[in-house]
Amino acid sequence: MVVEHEEQPPLERRSRDPERTKEEILVVSTQEFADRGFAGARVDEIANKTRTTKRMIYYYFGSKELLYMAALERAYEDIRVVEANVDVEHLDPIRAIRRLAELTFDRHEANPNFSRLISQENVQRGQFVTKASGFPRLERPIIKILEQVLERGRADGVFVRDIDALDVHMLISSFCFFRINNRFTFAASFGRNLVEPDRRAMYREMIGDVVVDYLTTPSPEDH
Amino acid sequence: MVVEHEEQPPLERRSRDPERTKEEILVVSTQEFADRGFAGARVDEIANKTRTTKRMIYYYFGSKELLYMAALERAYEDIRVVEANVDVEHLDPIRAIRRLAELTFDRHEANPNFSRLISQENVQRGQFVTKASGFPRLERPIIKILEQVLERGRADGVFVRDIDALDVHMLISSFCFFRINNRFTFAASFGRNLVEPDRRAMYREMIGDVVVDYLTTPSPEDH
DNA sequence: GTCTTAATGTACGAACTGGAGAATTCGCGG
DNA sequence: CCGCGAATTCTCCAGTTCGTACATTAAGAC
């Protein structure tokens, strides 16, 4: 674990670049927290993986907890940016729903660290996101977009199921989240690799089908 | 943290009961690992919460890692027992699917520690379940049961979707798992309490509807 | 009874880990 | 070219935590 670091002569150890230093700490610590959890991550290890020192972490972030919160915040911010740039207004409701499902699907796949951080945070009962000390806004743009699509679908008469945007989002998210996050234990239990490329396309379509089928099927009278 | 323990005069501090001691360590450590994760859990703390000492943990389990694996194993075993006792053969395929969905739903709700352990294990990339040192069988009876139900449904012509038991199980599990496990960050992001009793019944029915709608709707020709 | 051995209790240590005090260096405005 | 504050480095520490060496006790065999 020592060798590989010496192999970087062109890595300009540029001094005095606070923004870059902060950014690097944030990126590395996100990875570490996602990998090992809050308790498992080591401040020393994070420092070693940056081009700066442990003291800098405390200089900029104050404590391990604050660093973790900063990383979590950043992760949410990234998601929000992606979601804010979605445009499905030109699609008919069914295609729009499929598109949104694919978006969430791709997002989970492209950014597994976000999910791992979230997972981590939930294991410890959301002790940081629920901190009264005001964890900043976590609103997610995708909900508004979903609401509009559902509205249009209902107006058109194609969506007949009584369900709101939040629950649709939960249905989609849960599927995408599980596939990425629980792939290790799932593979151990059932011997199926959920992220195998061959299967990926199938799941990507599947979640769209699931949601569309649900939205377009009337509630059963009896149950 | 000292007081409550003194309040148990009838708690026969029975010496020499290895089975009971082992069992107590396992129960307590499951709770602790689920609460704090592997790295976050403290061996001393686990010992304090049992009526035995840290020494016993090492005596019976050898190390923190082995204790964690024992707890994980036990959790899987519990699930397997529950699943093995399911009987849905007397139900028509649609009702059987709903019943199985409810079973998984209830299981996640009744035993959140299992899910948290699983979550924990996945955050650390399944480092223990995938250990070559042979983590014991993790097979789950529910898959066979699901397979039979799907088979009957297809024979009856009510299930027309081409999907296997494992993927149906994943769809159901993901929903139930997410609702329990991610309830903290979901509440923080969206302000919705996923485990609120009023909403519980709705979700319990919803996942059944989702799966049944999916299974009974033909694949779209275009996509 | 006593003997043997499994079970339990006590105390300690070595390594790790989050954190901070204080010195130092760099870059920039004047 | 100088001075000043921000950025960075160096060094050390106090508390924690896993793990263990060693002593002790209870329970059943005979």
XYZ file of C-alpha atoms (C1' of nucleotides) in Angstrom:
506
model
C 0.000 0.000 0.000
C 3.012 2.252 -0.073
C 4.394 1.510 -3.482
C 1.812 2.941 -5.793
C 1.998 6.428 -4.376
C 5.627 6.940 -5.248
C 4.805 6.461 -8.921
C 3.560 9.999 -9.484
C 6.335 12.426 -10.350
C 4.147 14.557 -12.665
C 1.676 15.047 -9.856
C 2.446 18.696 -9.349
C 2.286 19.089 -5.634
C 0.895 22.540 -6.163
C 0.882 24.507 -2.984
C -1.686 27.035 -1.978
C -4.783 25.950 -3.768
C -7.444 25.850 -1.080
C -10.345 25.086 -3.402
C -8.568 22.156 -4.898
C -7.488 20.889 -1.513
C -10.974 21.061 -0.099
C -12.402 19.418 -3.167
C -9.902 16.612 -3.062
C -10.600 15.919 0.578
C -14.294 15.801 -0.162
C -13.942 13.411 -3.065
C -11.635 11.052 -1.235
C -13.647 11.074 1.949
C -16.860 10.353 0.069
C -15.215 7.270 -1.316
C -13.871 6.238 2.058
C -17.102 6.794 3.941
C -18.999 4.898 1.273
C -16.499 2.073 1.465
C -16.149 1.714 5.183
C -18.960 3.610 6.774
C -18.617 6.503 9.145
C -17.136 4.524 11.997
C -15.010 2.390 9.723
C -13.434 5.228 7.777
C -10.127 6.496 9.114
C -9.188 10.124 9.031
C -5.547 9.178 8.630
C -6.395 6.987 5.688
C -8.393 9.731 4.015
C -5.475 12.078 4.490
C -3.061 9.576 2.992
C -5.160 9.253 -0.119
C -5.118 12.961 -0.746
C -2.114 15.056 -1.562
C -2.628 16.910 1.681
C -2.413 16.067 5.358
C -4.747 15.165 8.157
C -4.305 18.539 9.715
C -5.865 20.114 6.625
C -8.983 18.042 7.070
C -9.449 19.525 10.494
C -8.484 22.932 9.226
C -11.216 22.937 6.608
C -13.872 20.673 8.026
C -13.391 20.762 11.774
C -14.116 17.154 12.659
C -14.777 13.744 11.236
C -18.488 14.254 11.720
C -18.540 17.538 9.899
C -16.518 16.032 7.098
C -19.004 13.215 6.785
C -21.867 15.649 6.679
C -20.136 17.705 4.031
C -19.644 14.602 1.916
C -23.262 13.597 2.337
C -24.432 17.051 1.431
C -22.301 17.105 -1.647
C -23.685 13.754 -2.742
C -27.232 15.050 -2.467
C -26.296 18.153 -4.344
C -24.910 16.109 -7.204
C -28.124 14.152 -7.502
C -30.177 17.282 -7.467
C -28.182 18.778 -10.306
C -28.724 15.714 -12.470
C -32.417 15.621 -11.717
C -32.914 19.302 -12.342
C -31.747 18.919 -15.925
C -34.307 16.322 -16.918
C -36.734 17.187 -19.642
C -39.590 14.835 -20.313
C -42.251 17.358 -21.237
C -42.052 16.470 -24.878
C -42.802 12.793 -24.179
C -46.206 11.232 -23.745
C -46.900 10.221 -20.136
C -46.035 6.567 -20.553
C -42.789 7.253 -22.299
C -42.030 9.963 -19.785
C -42.459 7.539 -16.912
C -40.200 5.051 -18.603
C -37.655 7.765 -19.186
C -37.725 8.818 -15.535
C -37.352 5.244 -14.416
C -34.354 4.833 -16.683
C -32.897 8.022 -15.355
C -33.078 6.804 -11.782
C -31.796 3.433 -12.871
C -28.791 4.948 -14.605
C -28.117 7.323 -11.786
C -27.874 4.531 -9.237
C -25.628 2.586 -11.496
C -23.367 5.483 -12.379
C -23.010 6.685 -8.842
C -22.959 3.748 -6.456
C -21.183 5.804 -3.843
C -24.214 7.946 -3.328
C -26.335 4.921 -2.577
C -23.723 3.503 -0.266
C -23.559 6.732 1.667
C -27.325 6.785 1.933
C -27.326 3.202 3.047
C -24.698 3.940 5.601
C -26.656 6.878 6.868
C -29.773 4.782 7.287
C -27.953 2.033 9.116
C -27.129 4.583 11.745
C -30.742 5.681 11.787
C -30.186 8.868 9.856
C -28.361 10.391 12.751
C -26.788 13.047 10.572
C -29.528 13.929 8.097
C -32.022 14.241 10.891
C -29.708 16.316 13.007
C -31.673 19.218 14.377
C -28.656 21.392 13.731
C -30.237 21.903 10.371
C -28.971 19.631 7.714
C -29.580 21.731 4.616
C -32.433 21.296 2.180
C -32.576 17.850 0.659
C -35.506 18.440 -1.687
C -35.320 16.567 -4.905
C -36.462 18.096 -8.202
C -37.572 14.770 -9.598
C -40.699 14.804 -7.511
C -42.132 17.887 -9.180
C -41.355 16.449 -12.569
C -43.037 13.187 -11.678
C -46.072 15.052 -10.434
C -46.497 16.808 -13.747
C -46.181 13.580 -15.703
C -48.715 11.831 -13.509
C -51.055 14.749 -13.891
C -50.851 14.589 -17.662
C -51.321 10.844 -17.642
C -54.432 11.142 -15.551
C -55.793 13.893 -17.758
C -55.252 11.639 -20.765
C -56.986 8.809 -18.988
C -54.055 6.401 -19.340
C -53.086 6.468 -15.679
C -55.948 5.137 -13.652
C -54.218 4.158 -10.423
C -54.619 6.381 -7.408
C -51.061 7.038 -6.298
C -48.953 10.111 -5.856
C -45.521 11.076 -7.143
C -43.691 10.270 -3.926
C -44.879 6.689 -3.902
C -44.110 6.209 -7.569
C -40.655 7.532 -6.912
C -40.279 5.186 -4.009
C -41.261 2.220 -6.139
C -38.700 3.137 -8.777
C -35.962 4.038 -6.334
C -36.379 0.955 -4.242
C -35.827 -1.280 -7.236
C -32.804 0.603 -8.529
C -31.343 1.017 -5.093
C -31.701 -2.621 -4.171
C -30.172 -3.866 -7.377
C -27.002 -1.888 -6.811
C -26.762 -1.855 -3.063
C -27.724 -5.360 -2.169
C -25.964 -7.044 -5.023
C -23.411 -8.661 -2.737
C -25.755 -10.440 -0.370
C -28.158 -11.170 -3.206
C -25.391 -12.892 -5.103
C -24.404 -14.789 -1.973
C -27.963 -15.932 -1.309
C -29.220 -16.601 -4.787
C -26.194 -16.846 -6.995
C -27.446 -14.172 -9.341
C -25.271 -11.244 -10.337
C -27.622 -8.288 -10.519
C -25.186 -5.972 -12.241
C -24.014 -8.321 -14.944
C -24.159 -6.399 -18.253
C -26.388 -8.970 -19.948
C -29.007 -8.647 -17.285
C -28.711 -4.927 -16.885
C -30.761 -4.033 -19.957
C -33.483 -6.395 -18.867
C -33.788 -4.793 -15.427
C -33.695 -1.336 -16.910
C -36.715 -2.155 -19.010
C -38.359 -4.151 -16.278
C -38.748 -1.334 -13.806
C -40.373 0.823 -16.495
C -42.794 -1.967 -17.306
C -43.576 -2.507 -13.655
C -44.462 1.110 -13.053
C -46.406 1.571 -16.263
C -48.377 -1.624 -15.734
C -49.222 -0.523 -12.248
C -50.287 2.979 -13.241
C -52.402 1.801 -16.127
C -54.197 -1.020 -14.327
C -57.329 -0.159 -12.334
C -57.350 -1.074 -8.650
C -58.913 -4.456 -8.006
C -62.320 -4.154 -6.350
C -61.756 -7.057 -4.027
C -58.574 -8.100 -2.361
C -26.268 2.696 31.716
C -25.508 1.113 35.036
C -28.751 1.651 36.828
C -31.143 -0.518 34.923
C -29.132 -3.634 35.394
C -29.351 -3.541 39.143
C -33.111 -3.663 38.875
C -33.224 -7.362 38.256
C -33.092 -9.362 41.464
C -35.008 -12.308 39.986
C -32.523 -12.394 37.171
C -30.843 -15.498 38.420
C -27.234 -14.894 37.572
C -27.058 -18.538 36.831
C -23.542 -19.681 36.401
C -22.509 -22.394 34.024
C -25.027 -22.185 31.287
C -22.957 -22.135 28.148
C -25.891 -22.355 25.748
C -27.630 -19.485 27.344
C -24.466 -17.422 27.451
C -23.731 -18.023 23.802
C -27.284 -17.249 22.856
C -27.323 -14.028 24.821
C -24.093 -12.856 23.234
C -25.517 -13.591 19.813
C -28.740 -11.709 20.432
C -27.066 -8.671 21.877
C -24.361 -8.508 19.253
C -26.911 -8.764 16.465
C -28.578 -5.711 17.869
C -25.319 -3.860 18.257
C -23.986 -4.700 14.834
C -27.275 -3.699 13.266
C -27.238 -0.452 15.208
C -23.677 0.608 14.686
C -22.267 -1.493 11.916
C -19.345 -3.809 12.193
C -16.725 -1.112 12.679
C -18.947 0.975 14.904
C -19.943 -1.789 17.295
C -17.794 -2.168 20.389
C -16.923 -5.501 21.868
C -16.855 -4.005 25.354
C -20.274 -2.542 24.821
C -21.682 -5.853 23.659
C -20.228 -7.506 26.728
C -21.729 -4.876 29.004
C -25.170 -5.498 27.603
C -24.990 -9.189 28.346
C -24.809 -10.760 31.756
C -21.430 -12.109 30.867
C -18.031 -10.640 30.134
C -15.935 -9.793 27.145
C -13.757 -12.757 27.843
C -16.674 -15.047 27.063
C -17.133 -13.484 23.654
C -13.608 -14.424 22.755
C -13.952 -17.747 24.445
C -16.963 -18.721 22.380
C -16.552 -16.776 19.172
C -12.849 -16.091 18.870
C -12.902 -12.590 17.447
C -15.096 -9.664 16.588
C -15.182 -10.775 12.983
C -16.263 -14.281 13.812
C -18.905 -12.944 16.141
C -20.244 -10.744 13.383
C -20.366 -13.678 11.009
C -22.151 -15.779 13.573
C -24.746 -13.048 14.030
C -25.228 -12.718 10.296
C -25.589 -16.432 9.919
C -28.142 -16.595 12.647
C -30.147 -13.826 11.029
C -30.273 -15.721 7.765
C -31.257 -18.853 9.573
C -34.193 -17.069 11.212
C -35.449 -15.860 7.863
C -35.162 -19.290 6.377
C -37.221 -20.816 9.144
C -40.012 -18.324 8.605
C -40.013 -18.842 4.872
C -39.952 -22.589 5.125
C -43.244 -22.587 6.954
C -45.203 -20.763 4.289
C -48.084 -22.541 2.678
C -49.746 -20.965 -0.311
C -50.606 -24.073 -2.249
C -54.268 -23.783 -1.428
C -54.454 -20.257 -2.908
C -54.991 -19.386 -6.538
C -51.840 -17.946 -8.143
C -52.827 -14.304 -7.830
C -53.774 -14.605 -4.209
C -50.690 -16.656 -3.574
C -48.480 -13.931 -5.007
C -50.200 -11.343 -2.873
C -49.749 -13.546 0.151
C -46.043 -13.972 -0.509
C -45.624 -10.259 -1.002
C -47.353 -9.637 2.304
C -45.163 -12.199 3.957
C -42.007 -10.461 2.811
C -43.500 -7.137 3.723
C -44.328 -8.284 7.229
C -41.004 -9.968 7.666
C -39.076 -6.805 6.893
C -41.231 -4.848 9.230
C -41.087 -7.327 12.073
C -37.380 -7.851 11.847
C -35.658 -4.610 10.911
C -32.406 -5.826 12.392
C -32.035 -8.406 9.711
C -32.305 -5.786 7.019
C -29.890 -3.514 8.795
C -27.357 -6.272 9.070
C -27.771 -7.039 5.394
C -27.426 -3.386 4.575
C -24.351 -3.155 6.683
C -22.881 -6.161 4.992
C -23.467 -4.699 1.565
C -21.937 -1.366 2.455
C -18.741 -3.226 3.114
C -19.127 -5.016 -0.209
C -20.218 -8.288 1.254
C -16.798 -8.908 2.647
C -18.055 -11.514 5.068
C -20.747 -13.331 3.121
C -18.445 -13.675 0.152
C -15.560 -14.834 2.248
C -13.993 -17.798 0.525
C -13.642 -19.405 3.943
C -17.066 -20.767 3.207
C -19.866 -18.776 4.626
C -22.507 -21.461 5.034
C -25.491 -22.009 2.777
C -27.669 -18.955 2.421
C -30.335 -20.490 0.204
C -33.788 -19.221 0.763
C -36.853 -21.447 0.635
C -39.085 -18.703 -0.671
C -37.621 -19.021 -4.139
C -38.867 -22.562 -4.629
C -42.290 -21.578 -3.393
C -42.399 -18.635 -5.748
C -41.370 -20.837 -8.626
C -44.283 -23.166 -8.025
C -46.764 -20.326 -7.847
C -45.453 -18.761 -11.044
C -45.666 -22.120 -12.738
C -49.291 -22.557 -11.745
C -50.102 -19.034 -12.850
C -48.598 -19.607 -16.236
C -50.404 -22.882 -16.624
C -53.659 -21.098 -15.815
C -52.829 -18.432 -18.337
C -53.139 -15.560 -15.834
C -49.411 -14.852 -15.671
C -48.240 -13.810 -19.079
C -45.042 -11.981 -18.276
C -41.761 -13.718 -18.940
C -39.925 -13.425 -15.648
C -38.481 -15.883 -13.191
C -38.919 -16.329 -9.461
C -35.662 -14.664 -8.526
C -36.577 -11.450 -10.262
C -40.064 -11.437 -8.802
C -38.546 -11.907 -5.410
C -36.153 -9.069 -6.052
C -38.991 -6.769 -7.030
C -40.879 -7.567 -3.859
C -37.858 -7.474 -1.590
C -36.541 -4.225 -2.955
C -39.778 -2.466 -2.150
C -40.100 -3.896 1.347
C -36.444 -3.427 2.103
C -36.352 0.158 0.946
C -39.416 1.143 2.890
C -37.899 -0.023 6.161
C -34.247 0.598 5.601
C -34.262 3.944 3.884
C -37.028 5.454 5.916
C -34.711 7.919 7.613
C -33.207 9.558 4.551
C -36.512 9.303 2.732
C -38.176 11.220 5.506
C -35.395 13.775 5.454
C -35.622 14.247 1.711
C -39.336 14.066 1.146
C -40.958 14.556 4.483
C -42.882 11.323 4.247
C -42.871 8.780 7.026
C -42.870 5.419 5.304
C -43.628 3.398 8.400
C -46.495 5.452 9.732
C -49.298 3.025 10.603
C -51.865 4.774 8.405
C -49.711 4.354 5.365
C -48.531 0.894 6.181
C -51.652 -0.892 5.000
C -51.572 1.016 1.769
C -48.006 -0.030 1.009
C -48.710 -3.591 1.978
C -51.436 -3.760 -0.611
C -49.514 -1.712 -3.121
C -46.612 -4.093 -3.546
C -49.054 -6.944 -4.184
C -50.852 -4.890 -6.807
C -47.585 -3.922 -8.425
C -46.433 -7.484 -8.814
C -49.778 -8.865 -9.919
C -50.276 -6.088 -12.476
C -46.845 -6.750 -13.822
C -47.274 -10.495 -14.065
C -50.690 -10.278 -15.694
C -49.862 -7.621 -18.284
C -48.333 -8.750 -21.579
C -44.960 -7.277 -22.546
C -45.299 -4.216 -24.737
C -44.284 -4.999 -28.332
C -42.497 -1.705 -28.818
C -40.408 0.154 -26.344
C -14.530 -36.045 48.730
C -11.197 -34.929 45.176
C -10.133 -34.426 40.681
C -10.587 -32.694 36.116
C -11.969 -29.633 33.019
C -15.102 -26.363 31.100
C -16.581 -21.899 32.180
C -15.862 -17.368 34.092
C -13.631 -13.204 35.990
C -9.844 -9.606 36.286
C -6.522 -6.783 34.828
C -3.611 -5.163 31.512
C -1.185 -3.821 27.194
C -0.081 -2.581 22.593
C -1.776 -0.405 18.771
C -4.704 2.646 16.842
C -7.231 6.997 16.139
C -9.348 11.476 16.375
C -7.725 15.658 17.400
C -4.813 19.939 18.282
C -0.728 23.234 19.392
C 2.623 25.584 17.289
C 5.910 26.479 13.832
C 6.518 27.431 8.931
C 5.850 28.716 4.253
C 3.761 30.775 0.512
C 1.329 34.371 -2.293
C -0.424 38.731 -2.786
C -1.412 43.664 -2.063
C 0.867 47.829 -1.347
C 10.674 44.133 -1.573
C 8.126 43.825 2.483
C 4.674 42.363 5.591
C 0.610 39.894 6.702
C -2.727 36.484 6.827
C -4.092 32.275 4.811
C -2.565 27.756 3.874
C 0.280 24.012 5.094
C 3.322 20.978 7.676
C 5.301 18.802 11.794
C 4.777 16.653 15.942
C 2.692 14.947 19.733
C -1.087 13.245 22.784
C -4.898 11.402 25.346
C -8.580 8.271 25.049
C -10.192 4.221 23.179
C -10.470 -0.641 21.730
C -9.406 -5.300 20.469
C -7.399 -8.938 22.321
C -5.015 -11.895 25.931
C -2.340 -13.779 30.058
C -3.440 -15.398 34.215
C -6.225 -16.568 38.122
C -10.453 -18.660 39.771
C -14.703 -21.143 40.261
C -18.250 -24.418 39.569
C -20.053 -29.064 38.077
C -19.975 -33.653 37.122
C -17.071 -38.286 37.144
C -15.600 -41.771 40.033
